[in-house]
Amino acid sequence: MSTMPPQFPLEIRSALRWASSTVYFLRPITTVVPPSFRHRTTLFRPRCFSSSSSSSVKLPTKPPLCTADELHYVSVPNSDWRLALWRYLPPPQAPTRNHPLLLLSGVGTNAIGYDLSPGCSFARHMSSQGFETWILEVRGAGLSTRVSDLKDVEESAHELSNQIESTARAAAGKETCSDEKQATDIVESAPASDVSVVGETTAWDESQLVSRLTSTFMRLSERLSGFLSEGQSVFMSAKLFDKIAMLVDDTQLYERFNEIRSKLLSLIESKQNSGLVNQIRELAQRLVNLFDDGQKSVSPPLIDLHERLTTTIEDFQNQLDLIVKYDWDFDHYLEEDVPAAIEYVRAQTKPKDGKLFAIGHSMGGILLYAMLSRCSFEGREPSVAAVATLASSVDYTTSDSALKLLIPLANPAEALSVPVVPLGALLAAAFPLSTRPPYVLSWLNDLISSTDMMHPELLEKLVLNNFCTIPAKLLIQLTTAFREGGLRDRSGKFYYKDHLPGTSVPVLALAGDRDLICPPAAVEDTVKLFPDNLVTYKLLGEPEGPHYAHYDLVGGRLAVEQVYPCITEFLSHHDSAA
């Protein structure tokens, strides 16, 4: 059996350190949730987009990336996110079914994993079996977006499609882009700097930097409008000053800097008052003056001090922006995204008993387990008639999952230092090293697919097109599944495994024999929680092969023969209408 190489933890940590220095070039999320709306409690009814009174929710023109029959969007409560729903319609000759089917993807992935090609499409296969099939892309994934007008949604979908495909082509070497061209693109797309260069002379825009510093310190004082706790705000403020201090360390300016730092930290930690902005602006001016003195009078002069201060502030502001823009966790998916999708699909398909079938891969299956647990705890009737999970568990404590190595990285301080993990960018960068000589990262392939189980072109498409950026807050909550008691809600007080024995929903749980991410032992630990008459467990893979890794259950070359039929049989058995 494949095992993780000794260098695995070190390489993962190095990758995340690299991520912390590159997250600022990620696809921007342009709209921020208004703080006043974030905490509003309302009765939720899914809204749909309309370009007319007909309330059409289907995009008139699908982007090239979407290979479904239709692309729909639905809004979610307490958020300005518009979630993409890929719809696959059964052909006329398919058997009639009573329940539509909703597919949920893994962490940091989009709909492509369920629809890799015409010959390797779980979504298309299930629709051919008569199930109207929908794939949900949760917030931050795939073609989901943060715009409200229907016209803007369509434009955004096409833009996102082009970005995903062009990034994949570039990573695969099918599009060439010289280092000089990349540098030019970055410079052209970067925000205007506070330093302008004319010939060999540098013009120092003092007022602009004072304004930028004042704005940054005020955002910290306001706790990013509620996105940070008081302790987090203090941590981030100290981190910023530590970075600035490095620019004047071991110079005669350091004592003056410490005096300004002390006063600014005191103001940032204090409660707001009417004079706070002016006091912070005055200290920001003193800080800029100090750097100006360093540039002119310190012996020897501090080279490029202005530019380095500007870069430090810009990077820090970008980090604050990421904390706000990627402010969601597992419970946001569970409480907002998935219910929005379920209600929308129910409204579109109108099943007689008002229920759906649902299938989840990896985190998608964990979401289904968590949903069943919540329903059991609250005494609610689940909105699903049956569920199937692929490589999913709510308790990894006894298994040897490779993801255990990420636990030390998932702590609140790391979430502030590296607010996002650009999984798509990391895998795209690593892919050539895992598939081409000297194959230094070939072990990464074992995390995704077992040897010879996936066609090379499909594996490449999966790696380069399927993954996106993950908020650190999401990872922090998911890592509770590796601690005693298993996965918890964001409060840390509700254990999702505790209420699974009380569910009334039939469950099919599938595991792969060579799955290093969700080993069979983890799947079995969750299966044991269900009543025997409601759960069916199947382990895919044979001692002499074939073997199934994490994604082979969905996109492996034998999945259509060995995996899909058992899922179809299970759902067909429970497809009676109430």
XYZ file of C-alpha atoms in Angstrom:
578
model
C 0.000 0.000 0.000
C 1.178 3.527 -0.779
C 2.406 5.555 2.139
C 3.263 9.181 2.630
C 6.940 10.036 2.081
C 8.946 11.383 5.036
C 9.161 14.816 3.426
C 5.379 15.159 3.132
C 4.787 17.343 6.243
C 7.714 19.614 5.401
C 6.597 20.061 1.794
C 3.021 20.836 2.838
C 4.228 23.435 5.339
C 6.556 24.950 2.747
C 3.686 25.116 0.283
C 1.499 26.992 2.754
C 4.305 29.415 3.519
C 4.573 29.969 -0.226
C 0.809 30.415 -0.337
C 0.963 33.190 2.251
C 3.190 35.197 -0.079
C 1.101 34.621 -3.205
C -2.511 34.860 -2.077
C -2.660 38.478 -3.155
C -2.684 37.478 -6.826
C -5.797 35.285 -6.466
C -9.046 35.860 -8.325
C -10.660 38.779 -6.491
C -14.080 38.523 -4.897
C -15.371 41.982 -5.549
C -18.333 42.322 -3.220
C -18.144 42.256 0.572
C -21.129 41.194 2.679
C -22.513 44.277 4.457
C -21.932 43.788 8.204
C -25.429 44.992 9.065
C -26.899 42.263 6.881
C -24.612 39.480 8.038
C -26.232 39.232 11.474
C -29.828 39.786 10.417
C -32.223 36.917 11.192
C -34.978 36.426 8.617
C -37.258 33.695 7.402
C -35.365 32.291 4.424
C -36.948 31.964 1.024
C -34.513 31.328 -1.861
C -34.494 34.159 -4.332
C -33.918 33.835 -8.038
C -32.600 36.245 -10.625
C -34.772 37.827 -13.214
C -34.254 39.981 -16.241
C -38.033 40.334 -16.495
C -41.179 39.584 -14.543
C -40.923 35.919 -15.601
C -38.280 35.373 -12.885
C -36.061 33.277 -15.153
C -33.225 31.653 -13.244
C -31.524 29.789 -16.081
C -28.643 31.601 -17.730
C -29.526 32.329 -21.358
C -26.000 31.375 -22.447
C -23.834 28.861 -20.607
C -20.080 29.519 -20.384
C -17.821 26.954 -22.116
C -16.677 25.416 -18.830
C -20.210 24.313 -17.936
C -20.959 21.015 -19.688
C -24.384 20.574 -18.068
C -27.631 21.055 -19.963
C -28.437 24.207 -18.014
C -26.760 26.557 -15.565
C -28.859 28.087 -12.789
C -28.110 30.483 -9.961
C -29.729 30.807 -6.541
C -29.124 33.318 -3.761
C -28.506 32.367 -0.134
C -29.624 33.982 3.117
C -27.443 36.486 4.955
C -25.111 36.675 1.986
C -24.688 38.232 -1.425
C -23.347 34.985 -2.881
C -25.047 33.537 -5.977
C -24.507 29.799 -6.107
C -24.125 27.966 -9.411
C -26.264 24.864 -9.986
C -25.395 22.646 -12.953
C -28.509 20.836 -14.234
C -28.540 17.551 -16.200
C -31.852 16.520 -17.750
C -32.719 12.816 -18.249
C -33.059 11.714 -21.903
C -36.575 10.757 -23.117
C -35.796 7.018 -23.059
C -34.645 7.054 -19.402
C -36.851 5.492 -16.714
C -39.134 7.818 -14.782
C -37.931 8.663 -11.268
C -39.719 10.194 -8.290
C -36.799 12.132 -6.835
C -34.263 14.560 -8.277
C -30.607 14.134 -7.315
C -28.292 16.753 -5.766
C -24.509 16.246 -5.899
C -22.169 17.916 -3.398
C -18.433 18.183 -4.066
C -15.386 18.011 -1.824
C -13.577 20.851 -0.094
C -12.111 23.395 -2.486
C -13.567 21.748 -5.596
C -16.119 22.626 -8.254
C -18.567 20.681 -10.437
C -15.954 19.409 -12.908
C -15.045 16.396 -10.766
C -18.521 15.002 -11.399
C -18.338 15.661 -15.150
C -14.787 15.135 -16.428
C -15.691 14.029 -19.966
C -18.632 12.526 -21.889
C -17.256 9.042 -21.175
C -16.401 9.793 -17.544
C -19.290 11.783 -16.127
C -21.023 10.665 -12.968
C -23.587 13.454 -13.371
C -24.403 12.500 -16.964
C -24.562 8.819 -16.030
C -27.071 9.450 -13.247
C -29.251 11.564 -15.526
C -29.171 8.758 -18.100
C -30.611 6.525 -15.375
C -33.603 8.861 -15.113
C -32.505 11.058 -12.199
C -32.699 14.781 -12.888
C -29.261 15.666 -11.583
C -28.006 18.931 -10.109
C -24.471 19.801 -8.965
C -24.087 22.536 -6.374
C -21.039 24.800 -6.390
C -20.854 26.327 -2.911
C -19.637 29.856 -2.270
C -16.118 30.456 -3.540
C -16.182 27.423 -5.847
C -16.329 27.190 -9.624
C -18.833 29.535 -11.255
C -20.472 30.777 -8.058
C -20.182 34.536 -7.853
C -20.947 37.668 -5.862
C -23.093 39.789 -8.152
C -26.846 40.275 -8.129
C -28.120 41.443 -11.504
C -28.839 38.628 -13.980
C -26.801 40.291 -16.712
C -23.840 40.665 -14.358
C -24.158 37.032 -13.271
C -23.937 35.853 -16.866
C -20.905 38.032 -17.571
C -19.255 36.873 -14.359
C -19.896 33.212 -15.195
C -18.234 33.580 -18.590
C -15.316 35.482 -17.077
C -14.784 32.839 -14.381
C -15.013 30.089 -16.989
C -12.326 31.758 -19.093
C -10.081 32.274 -16.058
C -10.310 28.640 -14.954
C -9.656 27.292 -18.448
C -6.808 29.680 -19.297
C -5.105 29.019 -15.949
C -5.343 25.289 -16.572
C -3.924 25.614 -20.097
C -1.021 27.710 -18.839
C -0.255 25.240 -16.043
C -0.321 22.367 -18.525
C 2.098 24.189 -20.810
C -0.495 24.620 -23.555
C -0.241 28.375 -23.308
C 3.133 30.050 -23.039
C 3.667 33.137 -21.015
C 7.161 34.577 -20.630
C 8.417 35.795 -17.279
C 8.640 39.281 -18.748
C 5.002 39.156 -19.895
C 3.875 37.845 -16.479
C 5.734 40.641 -14.747
C 4.161 43.194 -17.080
C 0.683 41.808 -16.422
C 1.173 41.960 -12.673
C 2.444 45.513 -12.803
C -0.418 46.591 -15.056
C -3.030 44.959 -12.809
C -1.503 46.118 -9.529
C -3.052 49.033 -7.609
C -1.474 52.422 -7.986
C 1.544 52.746 -5.746
C 2.384 55.572 -3.399
C 5.767 55.817 -5.088
C 6.130 57.027 -8.660
C 9.315 56.757 -10.679
C 10.256 59.316 -13.299
C 13.562 58.522 -14.980
C 15.877 57.863 -12.075
C 14.089 60.136 -9.592
C 11.630 58.869 -7.027
C 8.676 61.061 -6.083
C 7.479 60.368 -2.542
C 3.679 60.778 -2.229
C 3.555 61.445 1.488
C -0.127 62.401 1.768
C -1.299 59.259 -0.008
C 0.664 56.996 2.305
C -0.587 58.871 5.378
C -4.139 58.281 4.158
C -3.424 54.613 3.530
C -1.881 54.134 6.981
C -4.777 55.956 8.627
C -7.286 53.799 6.776
C -5.465 50.595 7.778
C -5.229 51.560 11.449
C -8.909 52.578 11.513
C -9.965 49.241 10.001
C -8.049 47.472 12.769
C -9.631 49.728 15.376
C -13.082 48.882 14.017
C -12.193 45.138 14.095
C -12.741 45.009 10.294
C -16.372 46.003 10.911
C -16.935 43.025 13.155
C -15.003 40.402 11.200
C -12.291 40.253 13.887
C -12.592 39.771 17.615
C -10.768 42.181 19.907
C -7.977 39.656 20.437
C -7.631 39.031 16.702
C -7.472 42.754 16.011
C -4.702 43.154 18.596
C -2.832 40.197 17.040
C -3.051 41.667 13.544
C -2.023 45.131 14.744
C 1.046 43.706 16.474
C 1.884 41.724 13.359
C 1.767 44.856 11.188
C 4.026 46.795 13.541
C 6.462 43.900 13.708
C 6.759 44.023 9.918
C 7.297 47.772 9.936
C 9.818 47.466 12.780
C 11.940 45.159 10.645
C 12.470 48.062 8.236
C 14.084 50.267 10.911
C 15.612 47.631 13.169
C 19.150 48.354 14.385
C 18.928 52.005 13.379
C 18.758 55.222 15.370
C 15.096 55.517 14.303
C 13.978 52.477 16.286
C 13.369 54.291 19.581
C 11.203 56.925 17.874
C 9.315 54.180 16.045
C 8.611 52.321 19.300
C 7.108 55.463 20.823
C 4.743 55.882 17.848
C 3.924 52.161 17.830
C 2.981 52.218 21.524
C 0.606 55.146 21.062
C -1.008 53.703 17.938
C -1.562 50.287 19.555
C -3.168 51.987 22.537
C -5.531 53.897 20.243
C -6.395 50.828 18.159
C -7.242 48.860 21.312
C -9.295 51.684 22.825
C -13.005 52.173 22.278
C -13.817 54.510 19.427
C -14.419 58.192 20.121
C -15.032 61.235 18.000
C -11.365 62.241 17.961
C -9.934 58.833 17.128
C -9.514 59.396 13.395
C -7.603 62.649 13.878
C -5.362 61.120 16.542
C -4.547 58.145 14.330
C -3.964 60.400 11.314
C -1.532 62.524 13.336
C 0.444 59.451 14.417
C 0.393 58.080 10.869
C 1.906 61.404 9.730
C 4.617 61.101 12.393
C 5.356 57.567 11.221
C 5.710 58.693 7.617
C 7.925 61.605 8.733
C 10.114 59.164 10.607
C 10.640 57.092 7.452
C 11.275 60.271 5.505
C 14.033 61.146 7.964
C 15.440 57.657 7.593
C 15.600 58.044 3.850
C 17.376 61.404 4.069
C 19.409 61.715 7.255
C 20.293 58.347 8.696
C 23.911 57.402 8.072
C 24.181 55.290 6.031
C 20.841 56.091 4.352
C 18.184 53.386 4.409
C 17.930 52.306 0.788
C 14.437 52.159 -0.737
C 12.823 52.706 2.660
C 9.822 54.476 1.155
C 9.174 51.689 -1.317
C 9.539 48.977 1.302
C 7.098 50.713 3.653
C 4.591 51.124 0.827
C 4.885 47.452 -0.105
C 4.478 46.383 3.527
C 1.273 48.414 3.919
C -0.140 47.214 0.590
C 0.508 43.569 1.456
C -1.063 44.000 4.873
C -4.149 45.702 3.418
C -4.512 42.819 0.963
C -4.327 40.399 3.866
C -7.118 42.270 5.691
C -9.186 42.177 2.500
C -8.758 38.401 2.264
C -9.870 37.934 5.877
C -13.105 39.756 5.037
C -13.667 38.246 1.593
C -13.047 34.638 2.633
C -15.040 34.813 5.849
C -16.894 31.491 5.856
C -16.601 28.019 7.320
C -18.223 24.568 7.111
C -21.344 25.697 8.982
C -21.994 28.394 6.364
C -22.223 25.652 3.759
C -24.415 23.531 6.047
C -26.793 26.240 7.255
C -27.006 28.468 4.198
C -25.651 27.095 0.911
C -26.990 23.530 0.971
C -30.502 24.490 2.214
C -30.701 27.166 -0.492
C -29.842 24.610 -3.170
C -32.251 21.991 -1.805
C -35.172 24.409 -1.655
C -34.441 25.653 -5.143
C -34.212 22.168 -6.663
C -37.416 21.169 -4.896
C -39.170 24.218 -6.315
C -37.935 23.415 -9.818
C -38.667 19.671 -9.812
C -41.650 19.379 -7.426
C -41.157 15.810 -6.119
C -44.395 14.328 -4.754
C -43.019 13.810 -1.247
C -40.992 17.040 -1.357
C -37.696 15.177 -0.964
C -34.463 14.766 -2.923
C -31.743 12.185 -3.203
C -28.307 13.537 -2.324
C -24.793 12.261 -2.971
C -21.669 13.785 -1.496
C -18.014 13.148 -2.215
C -15.481 13.875 0.537
C -16.633 17.103 2.260
C -19.892 16.846 0.297
C -20.637 13.611 2.154
C -19.612 15.196 5.460
C -22.169 17.938 4.805
C -24.864 15.294 4.320
C -23.895 13.544 7.557
C -23.974 16.883 9.390
C -27.381 17.699 7.910
C -28.808 14.346 9.086
C -27.325 14.950 12.540
C -28.897 18.402 12.801
C -32.291 17.084 11.714
C -32.089 14.274 14.260
C -31.109 16.639 17.062
C -33.833 19.175 16.242
C -36.508 16.584 15.533
C -36.979 17.806 11.960
C -37.976 15.680 8.989
C -34.962 15.562 6.618
C -35.486 16.938 3.111
C -33.683 13.934 1.605
C -35.184 10.493 0.932
C -31.781 8.746 0.853
C -28.118 9.744 0.729
C -24.921 8.208 -0.604
C -21.484 9.296 0.569
C -18.209 8.666 -1.230
C -15.003 8.767 0.850
C -16.567 10.715 3.728
C -16.457 10.582 7.526
C -17.209 12.812 10.506
C -14.523 11.148 12.648
C -10.935 10.575 11.494
C -9.401 10.092 14.931
C -8.588 6.375 14.572
C -7.610 6.443 10.900
C -4.246 7.185 9.335
C -5.448 9.996 7.077
C -2.729 11.994 5.334
C -4.619 15.162 6.225
C -3.705 14.733 9.903
C -0.426 16.383 8.993
C -2.283 19.667 8.455
C -3.621 19.854 12.020
C -0.707 21.911 13.426
C -1.298 24.467 10.674
C -4.997 24.891 11.484
C -5.077 27.350 14.354
C -6.530 30.852 14.701
C -3.154 32.559 14.373
C -2.456 30.735 11.118
C -5.909 31.714 9.832
C -5.026 35.375 10.304
C -1.503 35.022 8.923
C -2.611 32.906 5.945
C -6.361 33.608 5.638
C -6.694 31.456 2.531
C -5.029 28.386 1.055
C -4.930 28.624 -2.760
C -5.343 24.897 -3.287
C -5.887 25.238 -7.032
C -2.703 27.290 -7.480
C -0.691 24.920 -5.288
C -1.768 21.823 -7.205
C -1.300 23.508 -10.566
C 2.251 24.458 -9.573
C 2.989 20.964 -8.265
C 1.423 19.040 -11.156
C 4.418 19.203 -13.546
C 6.680 17.963 -10.738
C 4.394 15.000 -10.110
C 3.939 13.907 -13.731
C 7.286 14.669 -15.387
C 10.868 13.535 -14.699
C 12.390 13.466 -12.123
C 8.898 13.040 -10.512
C 9.845 14.697 -7.226
C 6.200 15.109 -6.210
C 4.842 11.921 -7.748
C 3.440 10.901 -4.350
C 0.825 13.664 -4.762
C -0.857 11.574 -7.459
C -1.520 8.818 -4.910
C -3.642 11.249 -2.900
C -5.889 11.754 -5.912
C -5.926 8.542 -7.940
C -4.455 5.059 -7.701
C -1.997 3.889 -10.361
C -3.598 3.444 -13.795
C -7.091 4.150 -12.452
C -7.562 7.454 -14.232
C -6.712 8.392 -17.808
C -3.745 10.844 -17.769
C -5.702 13.535 -19.626
C -8.602 13.286 -17.191
C -6.252 13.361 -14.199
C -4.685 16.506 -15.632
C -8.111 18.089 -16.143
C -9.142 17.180 -12.605
C -6.019 18.669 -11.032
C -5.871 21.817 -13.143
C -9.579 22.661 -13.433
C -11.321 21.277 -10.364
C -9.707 22.979 -7.363
C -10.078 26.473 -5.957
C -9.126 28.585 -2.930
C -10.044 27.511 0.608
C -10.620 29.838 3.581
C -8.454 28.961 6.553
C -11.580 29.234 8.743
C -13.098 26.323 6.806
C -9.986 24.178 7.289
C -9.865 24.985 10.994
C -13.399 23.676 11.501
C -12.834 20.593 9.346
C -9.745 19.618 11.347
C -11.962 19.071 14.406
C -12.848 15.783 12.664
C -9.322 14.628 13.605
C -9.803 15.316 17.310
C -11.616 13.393 20.010
C -15.356 13.434 19.430
C -15.060 14.120 15.704
C -16.349 17.045 13.668
C -17.903 19.922 15.628
C -19.869 23.021 14.772
C -18.140 26.401 14.857
C -18.945 26.843 18.565
C -17.083 23.621 19.344
C -19.987 22.405 21.483
C -22.070 20.391 19.002
C -20.585 17.049 17.890
C -22.119 15.952 14.607
C -21.508 12.235 15.194
C -23.547 12.213 18.414
C -26.933 12.444 16.705
C -26.462 10.224 13.661
C -27.867 7.133 15.447
C -31.258 8.867 15.561
C -31.615 9.445 11.824
C -34.347 7.792 9.756
C -32.696 8.265 6.348
C -31.151 5.300 4.447
C -27.413 5.765 3.822
C -25.004 4.169 1.360
C -21.359 4.721 2.332
C -18.570 3.882 -0.143
C -14.848 3.747 0.589
C -11.747 3.208 -1.542
C -9.166 0.645 -0.443
C -6.221 2.952 -1.275
C -7.772 6.237 -0.143
C -5.055 8.072 1.798
C -7.269 11.092 2.514
C -10.327 9.268 3.864
C -9.140 5.710 4.627
C -11.684 2.886 4.935
C -11.254 2.895 8.718
C -12.567 6.471 8.871
C -15.594 5.623 6.735
C -16.294 2.545 8.854
C -16.164 4.563 12.090
C -18.992 6.760 10.790
C -20.959 3.830 9.350
C -21.033 2.191 12.797
C -23.027 5.131 14.138
C -26.108 4.374 12.021
C -28.811 1.800 12.739
C -27.906 -1.440 10.941
C -31.149 -1.514 8.987
C -30.504 1.925 7.474
C -26.856 1.806 6.433
C -25.104 -0.033 3.598
C -21.306 -0.035 3.451
C -19.202 -1.064 0.476
C -15.416 -1.114 0.139
C -14.174 -0.731 -3.430
C -10.929 -2.374 -4.507
C -9.382 -5.840 -4.508
C -6.162 -7.179 -2.903
C -4.606 -7.745 -6.331
C -6.241 -4.691 -7.898
C -7.869 -2.641 -9.094
C -7.403 -0.141 -6.262
C -9.432 2.962 -5.494
C -7.952 6.242 -4.207
C -9.887 9.371 -3.191
C -11.174 10.485 -6.603
C -11.384 7.076 -8.263
C -14.823 6.529 -6.721
C -16.113 9.351 -8.933
C -13.802 9.530 -11.941
C -11.786 6.300 -12.033
C -11.798 4.289 -15.265
C -13.722 1.422 -13.614
C -16.178 3.599 -11.680
C -18.819 3.358 -14.401
C -18.743 -0.447 -14.076
C -18.150 -0.953 -10.353
C -19.291 2.187 -8.510
C -22.121 3.836 -10.449
C -24.298 0.672 -10.670
C -24.334 0.112 -6.900
C -25.343 3.745 -6.341
C -28.089 3.492 -8.956
C -29.353 0.261 -7.403
C -29.426 1.837 -3.933
C -31.301 4.952 -5.042
C -33.724 2.937 -7.185
C -34.588 0.814 -4.158
C -35.604 3.941 -2.218
C -37.288 5.793 -5.078
C -40.891 5.184 -4.124
C -43.026 8.308 -3.813
C -44.810 8.873 -0.540
